[in-house]
PDB file of C-alpha atoms in Angstrom:
ATOM      1  CA  TYR E   3      38.505  10.830 -35.202  1.00 75.00           C
ATOM      2  CA  ARG E   4      35.954  12.113 -32.756  1.00 82.00           C
ATOM      3  CA  VAL E   5      32.434  10.982 -33.675  1.00 85.00           C
ATOM      4  CA  ARG E   6      29.183  12.563 -32.519  1.00 88.00           C
ATOM      5  CA  ASN E   7      25.664  11.476 -33.428  1.00 87.00           C
ATOM      6  CA  GLU E   8      23.544  14.182 -34.979  1.00 90.00           C
ATOM      7  CA  LYS E   9      19.842  14.695 -34.254  1.00 91.00           C
ATOM      8  CA  VAL E  10      18.628  13.079 -37.490  1.00 92.00           C
ATOM      9  CA  PRO E  11      19.075   9.274 -37.449  1.00 90.00           C
ATOM     10  CA  GLY E  12      21.793   8.115 -39.836  1.00 91.00           C
ATOM     11  CA  THR E  13      23.813  11.343 -39.596  1.00 92.00           C
ATOM     12  CA  PHE E  14      27.079  11.873 -37.758  1.00 92.00           C
ATOM     13  CA  ARG E  15      29.690  14.558 -37.249  1.00 93.00           C
ATOM     14  CA  PHE E  16      33.360  13.555 -37.374  1.00 90.00           C
ATOM     15  CA  SER E  17      36.269  15.799 -36.452  1.00 91.00           C
ATOM     16  CA  VAL E  18      39.976  15.145 -36.581  1.00 87.00           C
ATOM     17  CA  LEU E  19      43.091  17.137 -35.746  1.00 87.00           C
ATOM     18  CA  ASP E  20      45.798  16.505 -38.342  1.00 84.00           C
ATOM     19  CA  ASN E  21      49.091  18.431 -38.204  1.00 84.00           C
ATOM     20  CA  GLY E  22      47.444  21.259 -36.285  1.00 86.00           C
ATOM     21  CA  VAL E  23      44.502  21.582 -38.686  1.00 87.00           C
ATOM     22  CA  THR E  24      41.024  20.534 -37.547  1.00 88.00           C
ATOM     23  CA  SER E  25      38.718  19.022 -40.144  1.00 90.00           C
ATOM     24  CA  ASP E  26      34.998  18.899 -39.445  1.00 91.00           C
ATOM     25  CA  GLU E  27      32.907  16.422 -41.463  1.00 93.00           C
ATOM     26  CA  PHE E  28      29.181  15.752 -41.684  1.00 94.00           C
ATOM     27  CA  TRP E  29      28.414  12.118 -42.645  1.00 93.00           C
ATOM     28  CA  THR E  30      25.117  10.665 -43.850  1.00 95.00           C
ATOM     29  CA  ILE E  31      24.026   7.106 -44.457  1.00 95.00           C
ATOM     30  CA  VAL E  32      22.522   7.471 -47.934  1.00 95.00           C
ATOM     31  CA  ASP E  33      21.242   3.924 -48.401  1.00 96.00           C
ATOM     32  CA  VAL E  34      21.896   0.372 -47.281  1.00 95.00           C
ATOM     33  CA  ALA E  35      20.993  -3.037 -48.681  1.00 95.00           C
ATOM     34  CA  GLU E  36      18.162  -4.881 -46.947  1.00 94.00           C
ATOM     35  CA  ASP E  37      20.561  -7.729 -46.099  1.00 93.00           C
ATOM     36  CA  LEU E  38      23.297  -5.275 -44.998  1.00 93.00           C
ATOM     37  CA  SER E  39      25.589  -6.514 -47.779  1.00 93.00           C
ATOM     38  CA  TRP E  40      26.489  -2.918 -48.707  1.00 94.00           C
ATOM     39  CA  ILE E  41      26.087   0.642 -47.443  1.00 94.00           C
ATOM     40  CA  VAL E  42      26.641   4.032 -49.093  1.00 95.00           C
ATOM     41  CA  PHE E  43      27.912   6.980 -47.055  1.00 94.00           C
ATOM     42  CA  HIS E  44      28.191  10.628 -48.121  1.00 93.00           C
ATOM     43  CA  TYR E  45      30.361  13.176 -46.363  1.00 93.00           C
ATOM     44  CA  ALA E  46      31.007  16.906 -46.608  1.00 93.00           C
ATOM     45  CA  GLY E  47      33.878  18.441 -44.738  1.00 92.00           C
ATOM     46  CA  ALA E  48      35.945  21.530 -44.230  1.00 92.00           C
ATOM     47  CA  ALA E  49      39.306  22.478 -42.819  1.00 87.00           C
ATOM     48  CA  GLY E  50      38.515  26.123 -42.182  1.00 79.00           C
ATOM     49  CA  ALA E  51      42.009  27.151 -41.080  1.00 79.00           C
ATOM     50  CA  VAL E  52      43.381  26.343 -44.543  1.00 81.00           C
ATOM     51  CA  GLY E  53      40.278  27.274 -46.547  1.00 83.00           C
ATOM     52  CA  GLN E  54      39.585  23.743 -47.784  1.00 85.00           C
ATOM     53  CA  ARG E  55      36.145  22.190 -48.411  1.00 90.00           C
ATOM     54  CA  TYR E  56      35.453  18.742 -49.806  1.00 89.00           C
ATOM     55  CA  ILE E  57      32.745  16.147 -50.376  1.00 90.00           C
ATOM     56  CA  GLY E  58      32.901  12.431 -51.021  1.00 90.00           C
ATOM     57  CA  GLY E  59      31.240   9.107 -50.715  1.00 91.00           C
ATOM     58  CA  LEU E  60      31.970   5.533 -49.764  1.00 91.00           C
ATOM     59  CA  LEU E  61      30.500   2.251 -50.880  1.00 93.00           C
ATOM     60  CA  CYS E  62      31.306  -0.244 -48.120  1.00 91.00           C
ATOM     61  CA  THR E  63      30.802  -3.999 -47.882  1.00 89.00           C
ATOM     62  CA  PRO E  64      31.565  -6.393 -45.011  1.00 85.00           C
ATOM     63  CA  ASP E  65      34.468  -8.029 -46.848  1.00 82.00           C
ATOM     64  CA  GLY E  66      35.599  -5.131 -49.025  1.00 82.00           C
ATOM     65  CA  THR E  67      34.599  -6.698 -52.329  1.00 85.00           C
ATOM     66  CA  LEU E  68      32.223  -5.006 -54.732  1.00 89.00           C
ATOM     67  CA  PRO E  69      28.572  -6.073 -54.560  1.00 93.00           C
ATOM     68  CA  PRO E  70      27.222  -8.307 -57.330  1.00 93.00           C
ATOM     69  CA  GLU E  71      26.728  -6.680 -60.729  1.00 93.00           C
ATOM     70  CA  SER E  72      22.959  -7.100 -60.274  1.00 93.00           C
ATOM     71  CA  GLU E  73      23.106  -4.548 -57.405  1.00 94.00           C
ATOM     72  CA  MET E  74      25.374  -2.003 -59.084  1.00 93.00           C
ATOM     73  CA  GLU E  75      22.757  -0.035 -61.062  1.00 95.00           C
ATOM     74  CA  LYS E  76      20.820   0.652 -57.857  1.00 95.00           C
ATOM     75  CA  ILE E  77      24.059   1.632 -56.102  1.00 95.00           C
ATOM     76  CA  TRP E  78      25.016   3.984 -58.962  1.00 95.00           C
ATOM     77  CA  ASP E  79      21.591   5.649 -58.620  1.00 96.00           C
ATOM     78  CA  VAL E  80      22.104   5.997 -54.863  1.00 95.00           C
ATOM     79  CA  LEU E  81      25.524   7.580 -55.389  1.00 94.00           C
ATOM     80  CA  ARG E  82      24.158   9.966 -58.008  1.00 94.00           C
ATOM     81  CA  SER E  83      21.406  11.007 -55.577  1.00 93.00           C
ATOM     82  CA  ALA E  84      24.240  12.190 -53.308  1.00 91.00           C
ATOM     83  CA  GLU E  85      25.901  13.989 -56.252  1.00 90.00           C
ATOM     84  CA  ILE E  86      28.695  11.407 -56.472  1.00 90.00           C
ATOM     85  CA  GLU E  87      29.362   9.993 -59.929  1.00 91.00           C
ATOM     86  CA  PRO E  88      30.417   6.335 -60.128  1.00 87.00           C
ATOM     87  CA  TRP E  89      33.579   7.253 -62.054  1.00 88.00           C
ATOM     88  CA  GLU E  90      34.744   9.229 -58.988  1.00 87.00           C
ATOM     89  CA  LEU E  91      35.101   6.050 -56.916  1.00 85.00           C
ATOM     90  CA  PHE E  92      38.015   3.650 -56.833  1.00 84.00           C
ATOM     91  CA  VAL E  93      38.456   0.236 -55.265  1.00 82.00           C
ATOM     92  CA  VAL E  94      40.587   0.019 -52.132  1.00 80.00           C
ATOM     93  CA  ASP E  95      42.213  -3.383 -51.667  1.00 74.00           C
ATOM     94  CA  ASN E  96      42.676  -4.007 -47.936  1.00 72.00           C
ATOM     95  CA  ASP E  97      43.859  -7.588 -48.389  1.00 77.00           C
ATOM     96  CA  ASP E  98      47.071  -8.146 -46.403  1.00 78.00           C
ATOM     97  CA  THR E  99      48.517 -10.031 -49.385  1.00 84.00           C
ATOM     98  CA  SER E 100      47.841  -7.314 -51.998  1.00 81.00           C
ATOM     99  CA  PRO E 101      50.918  -5.764 -53.659  1.00 83.00           C
ATOM    100  CA  GLY E 102      50.336  -2.410 -51.919  1.00 79.00           C
ATOM    101  CA  ALA E 103      49.949  -4.022 -48.495  1.00 80.00           C
ATOM    102  CA  LEU E 104      53.077  -6.129 -48.956  1.00 84.00           C
ATOM    103  CA  GLU E 105      55.039  -3.037 -50.004  1.00 86.00           C
ATOM    104  CA  ALA E 106      53.720  -0.980 -47.060  1.00 80.00           C
ATOM    105  CA  GLY E 107      54.438  -3.646 -44.462  1.00 78.00           C
ATOM    106  CA  PRO E 108      52.337  -4.673 -41.476  1.00 73.00           C
ATOM    107  CA  PRO E 109      49.693  -2.273 -40.164  1.00 66.00           C
ATOM    108  CA  PRO E 110      51.159  -0.085 -37.391  1.00 66.00           C
ATOM    109  CA  LEU E 111      48.291  -0.934 -35.041  1.00 62.00           C
ATOM    110  CA  ASP E 112      49.445  -4.564 -35.024  1.00 59.00           C
ATOM    111  CA  PHE E 113      52.711  -3.400 -33.453  1.00 57.00           C
ATOM    112  CA  TYR E 114      50.874  -1.402 -30.775  1.00 55.00           C
ATOM    113  CA  ARG E 115      48.400  -4.189 -30.073  1.00 55.00           C
ATOM    114  CA  LYS E 116      51.247  -6.654 -29.525  1.00 60.00           C
ATOM    115  CA  THR E 117      53.140  -4.139 -27.364  1.00 57.00           C
ATOM    116  CA  ALA E 118      50.031  -3.424 -25.270  1.00 52.00           C
ATOM    117  CA  SER E 119      49.420  -7.133 -24.691  1.00 53.00           C
ATOM    118  CA  VAL E 120      53.004  -7.551 -23.453  1.00 52.00           C
ATOM    119  CA  ILE E 121      52.625  -4.561 -21.083  1.00 52.00           C
ATOM    120  CA  GLY E 122      49.114  -5.556 -19.908  1.00 49.00           C
TER     121      GLY E 122
END
């Protein structure tokens, strides 16, 4: 990804070249907890060469776990304000010991980090 700050604070432009197709995305920080325990992002993107447009959102936490239930109603309201319905989200388990991670094997960047440290 290439990331550029936009003029309005809390907005960014991301672009990525994937298999010869450039995607351009506009990201916004929609809301964040006072204690920084969670943040909600919204993005809208397009891959003009293939006629594709898309929108989405992310609920992120420092450790990847969902915020406490007491926070969820506020978060659902924040997501809805960005036209993202809660049922559109799904939990991503980035734990190295999760079934999906074990099946996929070690992250490829670990290989490159180890290789770079041997070279450097």
